[in-house]
Coordinates of C-alpha atoms and ligand atoms in Angstrom, one line a residue:
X4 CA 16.2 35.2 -34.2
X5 CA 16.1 32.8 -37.2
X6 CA 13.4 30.7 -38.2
X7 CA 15.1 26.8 -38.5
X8 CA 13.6 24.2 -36.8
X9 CA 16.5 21.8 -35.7
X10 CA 15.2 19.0 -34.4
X11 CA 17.9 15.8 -32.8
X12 CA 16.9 12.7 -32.1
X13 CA 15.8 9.3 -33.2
X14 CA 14.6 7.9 -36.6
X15 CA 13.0 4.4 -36.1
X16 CA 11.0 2.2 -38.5
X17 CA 7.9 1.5 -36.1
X18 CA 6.2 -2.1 -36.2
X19 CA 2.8 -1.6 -35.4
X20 CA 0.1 -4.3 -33.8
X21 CA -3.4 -3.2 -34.2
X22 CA -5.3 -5.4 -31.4
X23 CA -8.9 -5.3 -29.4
X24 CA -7.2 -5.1 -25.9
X25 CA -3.4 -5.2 -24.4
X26 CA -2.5 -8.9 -23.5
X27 CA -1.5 -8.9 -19.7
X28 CA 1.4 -10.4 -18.3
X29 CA 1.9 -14.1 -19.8
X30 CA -1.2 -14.0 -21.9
X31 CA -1.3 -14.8 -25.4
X32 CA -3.8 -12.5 -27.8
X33 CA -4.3 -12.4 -31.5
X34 CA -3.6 -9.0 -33.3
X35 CA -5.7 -7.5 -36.0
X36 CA -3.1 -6.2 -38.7
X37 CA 1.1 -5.7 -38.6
X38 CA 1.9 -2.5 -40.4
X39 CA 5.0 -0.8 -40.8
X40 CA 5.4 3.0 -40.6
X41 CA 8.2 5.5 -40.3
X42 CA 8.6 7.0 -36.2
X43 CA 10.8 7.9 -34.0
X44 CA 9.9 10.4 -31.4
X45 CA 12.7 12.7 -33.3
X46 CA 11.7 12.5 -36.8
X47 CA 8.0 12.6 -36.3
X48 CA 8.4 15.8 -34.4
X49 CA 10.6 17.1 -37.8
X50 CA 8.3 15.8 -40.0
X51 CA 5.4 17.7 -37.6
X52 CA 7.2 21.0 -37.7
X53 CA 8.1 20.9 -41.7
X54 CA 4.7 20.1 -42.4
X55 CA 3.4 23.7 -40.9
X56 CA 6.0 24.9 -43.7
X57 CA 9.2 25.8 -41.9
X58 CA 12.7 24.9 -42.5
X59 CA 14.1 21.6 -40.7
X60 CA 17.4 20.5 -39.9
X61 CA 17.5 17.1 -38.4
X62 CA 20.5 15.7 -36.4
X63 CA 20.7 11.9 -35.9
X64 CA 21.7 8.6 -36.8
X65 CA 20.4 5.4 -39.0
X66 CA 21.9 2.3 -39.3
X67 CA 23.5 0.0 -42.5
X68 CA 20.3 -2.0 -42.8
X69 CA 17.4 -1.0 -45.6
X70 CA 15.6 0.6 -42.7
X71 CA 18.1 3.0 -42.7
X72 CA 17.9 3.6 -46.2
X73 CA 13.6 3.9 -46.6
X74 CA 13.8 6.5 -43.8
X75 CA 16.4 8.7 -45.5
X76 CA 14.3 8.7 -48.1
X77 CA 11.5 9.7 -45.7
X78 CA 13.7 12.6 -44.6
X79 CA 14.4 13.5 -48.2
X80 CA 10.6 13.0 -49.3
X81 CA 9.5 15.7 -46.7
X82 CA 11.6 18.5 -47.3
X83 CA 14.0 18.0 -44.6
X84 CA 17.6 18.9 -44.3
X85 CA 18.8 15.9 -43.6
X86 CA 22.8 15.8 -44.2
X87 CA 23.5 15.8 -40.2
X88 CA 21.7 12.2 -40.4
X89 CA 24.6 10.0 -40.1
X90 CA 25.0 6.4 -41.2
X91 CA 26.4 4.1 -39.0
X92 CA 27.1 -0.1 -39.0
X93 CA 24.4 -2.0 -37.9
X94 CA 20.6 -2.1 -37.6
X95 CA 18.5 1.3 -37.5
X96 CA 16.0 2.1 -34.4
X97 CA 13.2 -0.2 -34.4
X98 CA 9.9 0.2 -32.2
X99 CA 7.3 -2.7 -31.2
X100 CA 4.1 -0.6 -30.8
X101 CA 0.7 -2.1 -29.8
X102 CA -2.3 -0.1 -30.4
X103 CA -6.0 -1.6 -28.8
X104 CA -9.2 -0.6 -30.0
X105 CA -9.4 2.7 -28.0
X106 CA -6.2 4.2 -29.8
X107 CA -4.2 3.7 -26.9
X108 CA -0.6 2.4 -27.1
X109 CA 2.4 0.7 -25.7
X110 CA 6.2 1.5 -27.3
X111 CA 9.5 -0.9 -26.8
X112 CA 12.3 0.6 -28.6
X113 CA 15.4 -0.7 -29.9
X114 CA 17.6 2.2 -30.1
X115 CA 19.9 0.6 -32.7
X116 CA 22.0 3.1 -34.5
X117 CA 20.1 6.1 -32.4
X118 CA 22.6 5.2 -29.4
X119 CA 25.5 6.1 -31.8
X120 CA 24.6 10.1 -31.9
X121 CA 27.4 11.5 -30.2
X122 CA 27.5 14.9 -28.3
X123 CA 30.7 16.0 -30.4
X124 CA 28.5 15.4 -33.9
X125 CA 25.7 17.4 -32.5
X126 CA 27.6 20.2 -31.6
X127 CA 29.6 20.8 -34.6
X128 CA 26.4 20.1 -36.9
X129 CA 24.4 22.8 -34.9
X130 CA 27.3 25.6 -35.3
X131 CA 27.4 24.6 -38.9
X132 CA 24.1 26.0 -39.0
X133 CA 22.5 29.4 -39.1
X134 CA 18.9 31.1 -38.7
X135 CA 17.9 28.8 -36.3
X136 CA 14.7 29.8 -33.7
X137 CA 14.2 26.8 -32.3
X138 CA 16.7 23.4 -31.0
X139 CA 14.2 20.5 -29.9
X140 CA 15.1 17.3 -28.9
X141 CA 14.0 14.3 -26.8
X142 CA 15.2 11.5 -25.3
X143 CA 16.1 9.0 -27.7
X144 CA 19.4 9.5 -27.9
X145 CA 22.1 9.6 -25.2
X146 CA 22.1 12.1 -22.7
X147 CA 25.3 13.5 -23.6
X148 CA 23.9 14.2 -27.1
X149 CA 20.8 15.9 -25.3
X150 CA 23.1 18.0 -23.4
X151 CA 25.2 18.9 -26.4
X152 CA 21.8 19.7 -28.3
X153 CA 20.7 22.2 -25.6
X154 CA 24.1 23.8 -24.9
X155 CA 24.9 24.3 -28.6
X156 CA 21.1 25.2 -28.9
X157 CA 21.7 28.1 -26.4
X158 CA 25.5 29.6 -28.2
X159 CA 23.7 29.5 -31.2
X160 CA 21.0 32.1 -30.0
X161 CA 18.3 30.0 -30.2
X162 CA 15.3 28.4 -28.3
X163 CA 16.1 25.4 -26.7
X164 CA 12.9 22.4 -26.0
X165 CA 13.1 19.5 -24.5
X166 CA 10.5 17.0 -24.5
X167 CA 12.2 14.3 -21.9
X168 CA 10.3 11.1 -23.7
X169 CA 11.4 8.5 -22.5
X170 CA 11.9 9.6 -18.9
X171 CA 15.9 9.0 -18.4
X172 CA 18.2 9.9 -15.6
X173 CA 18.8 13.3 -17.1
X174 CA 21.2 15.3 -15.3
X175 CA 19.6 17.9 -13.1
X176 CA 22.0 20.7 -14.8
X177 CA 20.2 20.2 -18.0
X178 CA 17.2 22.1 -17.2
X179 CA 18.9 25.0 -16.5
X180 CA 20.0 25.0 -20.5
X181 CA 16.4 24.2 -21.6
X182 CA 13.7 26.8 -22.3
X183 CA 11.1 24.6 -22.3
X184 CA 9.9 21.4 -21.0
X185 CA 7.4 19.6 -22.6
X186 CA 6.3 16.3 -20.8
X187 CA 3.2 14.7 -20.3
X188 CA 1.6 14.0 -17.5
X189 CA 3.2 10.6 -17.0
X190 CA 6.3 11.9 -17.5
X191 CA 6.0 14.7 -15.4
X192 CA 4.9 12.7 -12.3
X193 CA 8.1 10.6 -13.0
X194 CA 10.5 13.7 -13.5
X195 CA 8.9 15.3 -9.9
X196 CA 8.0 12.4 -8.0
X197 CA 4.6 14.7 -7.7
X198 CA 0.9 13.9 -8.6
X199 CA -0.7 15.1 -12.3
X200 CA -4.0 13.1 -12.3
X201 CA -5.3 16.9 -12.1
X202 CA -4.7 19.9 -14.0
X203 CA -4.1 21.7 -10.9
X204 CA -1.5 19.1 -9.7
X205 CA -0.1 19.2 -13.0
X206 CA 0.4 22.7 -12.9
X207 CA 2.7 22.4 -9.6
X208 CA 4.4 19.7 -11.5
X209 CA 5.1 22.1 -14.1
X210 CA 5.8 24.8 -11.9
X211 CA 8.9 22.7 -9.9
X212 CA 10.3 21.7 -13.2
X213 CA 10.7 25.7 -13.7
X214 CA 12.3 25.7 -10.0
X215 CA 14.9 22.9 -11.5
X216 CA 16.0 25.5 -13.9
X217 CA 13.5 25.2 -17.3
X218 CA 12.3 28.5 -18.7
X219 CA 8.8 27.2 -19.2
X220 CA 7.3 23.8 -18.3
X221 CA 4.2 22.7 -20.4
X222 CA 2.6 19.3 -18.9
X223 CA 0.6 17.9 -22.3
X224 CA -2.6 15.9 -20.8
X225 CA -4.3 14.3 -23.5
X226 CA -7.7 15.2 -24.2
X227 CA -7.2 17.1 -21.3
X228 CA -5.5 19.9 -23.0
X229 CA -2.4 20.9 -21.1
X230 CA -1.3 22.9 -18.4
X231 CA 1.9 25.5 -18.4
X232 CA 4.3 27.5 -16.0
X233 CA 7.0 30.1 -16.0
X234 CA 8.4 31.5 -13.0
X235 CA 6.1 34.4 -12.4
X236 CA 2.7 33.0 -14.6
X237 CA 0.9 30.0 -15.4
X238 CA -1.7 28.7 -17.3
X239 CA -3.5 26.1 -19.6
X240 CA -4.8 25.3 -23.1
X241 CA -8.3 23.7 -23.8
X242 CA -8.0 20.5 -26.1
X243 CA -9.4 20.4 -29.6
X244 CA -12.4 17.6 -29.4
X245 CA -11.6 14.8 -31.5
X246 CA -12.5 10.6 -31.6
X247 CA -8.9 9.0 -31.0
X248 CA -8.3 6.4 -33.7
X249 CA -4.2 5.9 -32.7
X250 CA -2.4 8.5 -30.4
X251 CA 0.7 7.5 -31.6
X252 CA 3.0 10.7 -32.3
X253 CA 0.4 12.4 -31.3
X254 CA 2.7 14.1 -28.4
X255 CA 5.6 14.6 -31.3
X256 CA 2.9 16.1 -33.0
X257 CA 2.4 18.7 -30.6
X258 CA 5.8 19.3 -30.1
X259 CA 6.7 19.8 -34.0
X260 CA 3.2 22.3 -34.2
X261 CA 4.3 24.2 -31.4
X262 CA 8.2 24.6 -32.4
X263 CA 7.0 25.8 -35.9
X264 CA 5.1 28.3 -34.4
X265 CA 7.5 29.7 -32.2
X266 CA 9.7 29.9 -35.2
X267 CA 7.1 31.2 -37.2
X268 CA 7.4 33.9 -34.3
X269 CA 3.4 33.3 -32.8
X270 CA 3.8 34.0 -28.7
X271 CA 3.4 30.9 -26.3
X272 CA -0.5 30.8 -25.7
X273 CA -0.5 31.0 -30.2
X274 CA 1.9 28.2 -30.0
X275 CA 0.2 25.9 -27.5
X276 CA -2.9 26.4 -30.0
X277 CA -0.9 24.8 -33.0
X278 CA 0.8 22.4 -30.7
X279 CA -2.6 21.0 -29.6
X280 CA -4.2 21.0 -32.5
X281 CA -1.2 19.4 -34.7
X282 CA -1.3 16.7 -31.9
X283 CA -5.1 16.2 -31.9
X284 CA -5.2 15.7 -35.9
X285 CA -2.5 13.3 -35.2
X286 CA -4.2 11.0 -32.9
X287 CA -7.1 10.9 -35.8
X288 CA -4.8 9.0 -38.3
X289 CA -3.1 5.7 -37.9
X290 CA 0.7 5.7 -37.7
X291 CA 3.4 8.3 -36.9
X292 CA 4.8 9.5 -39.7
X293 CA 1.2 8.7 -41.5
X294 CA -0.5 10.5 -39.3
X295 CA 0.9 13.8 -38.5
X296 CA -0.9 16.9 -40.4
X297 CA -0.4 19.3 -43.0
X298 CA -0.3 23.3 -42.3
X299 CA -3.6 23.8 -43.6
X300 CA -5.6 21.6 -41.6
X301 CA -4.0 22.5 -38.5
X302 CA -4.5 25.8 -39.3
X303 CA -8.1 25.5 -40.3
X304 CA -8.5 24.0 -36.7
X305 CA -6.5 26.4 -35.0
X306 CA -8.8 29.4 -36.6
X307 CA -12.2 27.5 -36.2
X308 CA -12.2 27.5 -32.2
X309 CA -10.9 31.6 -32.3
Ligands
LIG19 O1 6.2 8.9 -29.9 C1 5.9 7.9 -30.8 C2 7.2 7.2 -31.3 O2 7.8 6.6 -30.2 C3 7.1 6.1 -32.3 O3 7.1 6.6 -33.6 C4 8.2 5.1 -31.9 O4 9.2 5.1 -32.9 C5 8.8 5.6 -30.6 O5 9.9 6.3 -30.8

């Protein structure tokens, strides 16, 4: 198995509201700050995985606008390969996020030049590529692309994850080409139609995602830690204790930290360790991109709870 991290999916330039509480329905609030950051459930989870110090290939799309063009040099500044990023007419992903005083947040995204990632471009950027371990994507880019990702993730010998954020109408064949499934708990209630208030009902939420065809299901639950399943095991993984300032990314976070483990060859309860503990650093920073750690503070994390 290799060690490449290719990671397809979405590149947005996130415009972020910091503000005390979430207006409801027809109300008008003031904000605190507007700051701009580079997202994108897809790129933060590269930038996640090449900060732990692997190689990343990412596969998407940007658009003609100078969005486009400040987060290819994002790509470029981190280290990642980023030549299957294509360019395309038009304006780049763009996210509306609102953050309230707790650190919690709500996303609308424009998918702008992220809907243009076809399944035919994924697949022949993927066999381009050798010494992958791991194929991750997510879902902001069409489900045919997602499909592509996994099947060319699987006839290149490698490890396919799929972290189904946003919830879509993913074909129910696709989990039979994924290895694992990484939703939260949200997410998994709306995959299963089942209940994941609890760790225990998140574990049977996990475990008929693995009866739909995944290898492995891990349900991500906050400060909750998160639970896993496999067809014959299951189990969970404590969270690391930390104050939320902004839990944005912090999921792409653990996705990226536990990718670059398995590429870095640790076993699954290893992984989960980096996963959680990339994704709990994360949600100590402001900002996606901003905000996901470096190798040695994840590690330093990982090692101070053995
Ligand atoms: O998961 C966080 C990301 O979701 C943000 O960076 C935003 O771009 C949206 O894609």
């Amino acid at each position: 198995m290799g060690a490449r991290v290719v990671v397809v999916g979405s590149l947005n330039l996130d415009l972020v509201i910091g503000l005390e509480r979430m207006p409801d329905s027809g109300e008008t609030v003031f904000g605190d700050a507007l700051e701009q950051h580079a997202g994108g459930k897809g790129l933060n989870q590269a930038v996640a995985a090449a900060r732990i110090g692997v190689p990343v290939s990412m596969i998407g799309a940007l658009g003609s606008d100078a969005s486009g063009a400040w987060l290819r040099d994002v790509v470029d500044a981190e280290g990642i390969d980023g030549s299957a990023v294509a360019q395309v007419d038009g304006i780049s992903g763009t996210a509306l996020i609102e953050v309230d005083a707790s650190g919690a947040n709500r996303i609308v995204v424009i998918a702008g030049a992220n809907a243009h990632v076809t399944a035919e471009h994924v697949r022949t950027s993927i066999a381009a590529l050798d010494d992958i371990a791991i194929v991750l994507t997510q879902g902001e880019v069409p489900t045919d692309a997602i499909v592509s990702a996994m099947q060319a993730g699987r006839a290149a010998g490698a490890r396919t994850i799929l972290n189904p954020a946003p919830v879509r109408d993913y074909p129910e064949a696709l989990y039979s080409l994924v290895d694992i499934v990484i939703p939260n708990e949200h997410e998994a209630a709306q995959l299963t139609g089942l209940p994941t208030e609890t760790a225990d009902q998140a574990t049977v939420a996990a475990r008929h995602l693995v009866r739909l065809g995944a290898g492995c299901a891990i349900v991500t639950r906050g400060g909750e830690g998160a639970v896993w399943a496999t067809a014959d095991a299951s189990g969970s993984c404590a969270a690391f204790p930390i104050v939320p300032v902004d839990t944005v990314a912090a999921g792409d976070a653990f996705c990226g930290g536990l990718s670059a483990a398995l590429a870095e060859g640790h076993d699954l309860t290893d992984a989960l360790r980096w996963g959680s503990a990339a994704g709990a650093l994360a949600a100590t920073a402001a900002g996606a991109v901003p905000s996901l750690p470096r190798r040695e503070s994840v590690e330093r994390l990982v090692t101070s709870a053995e």
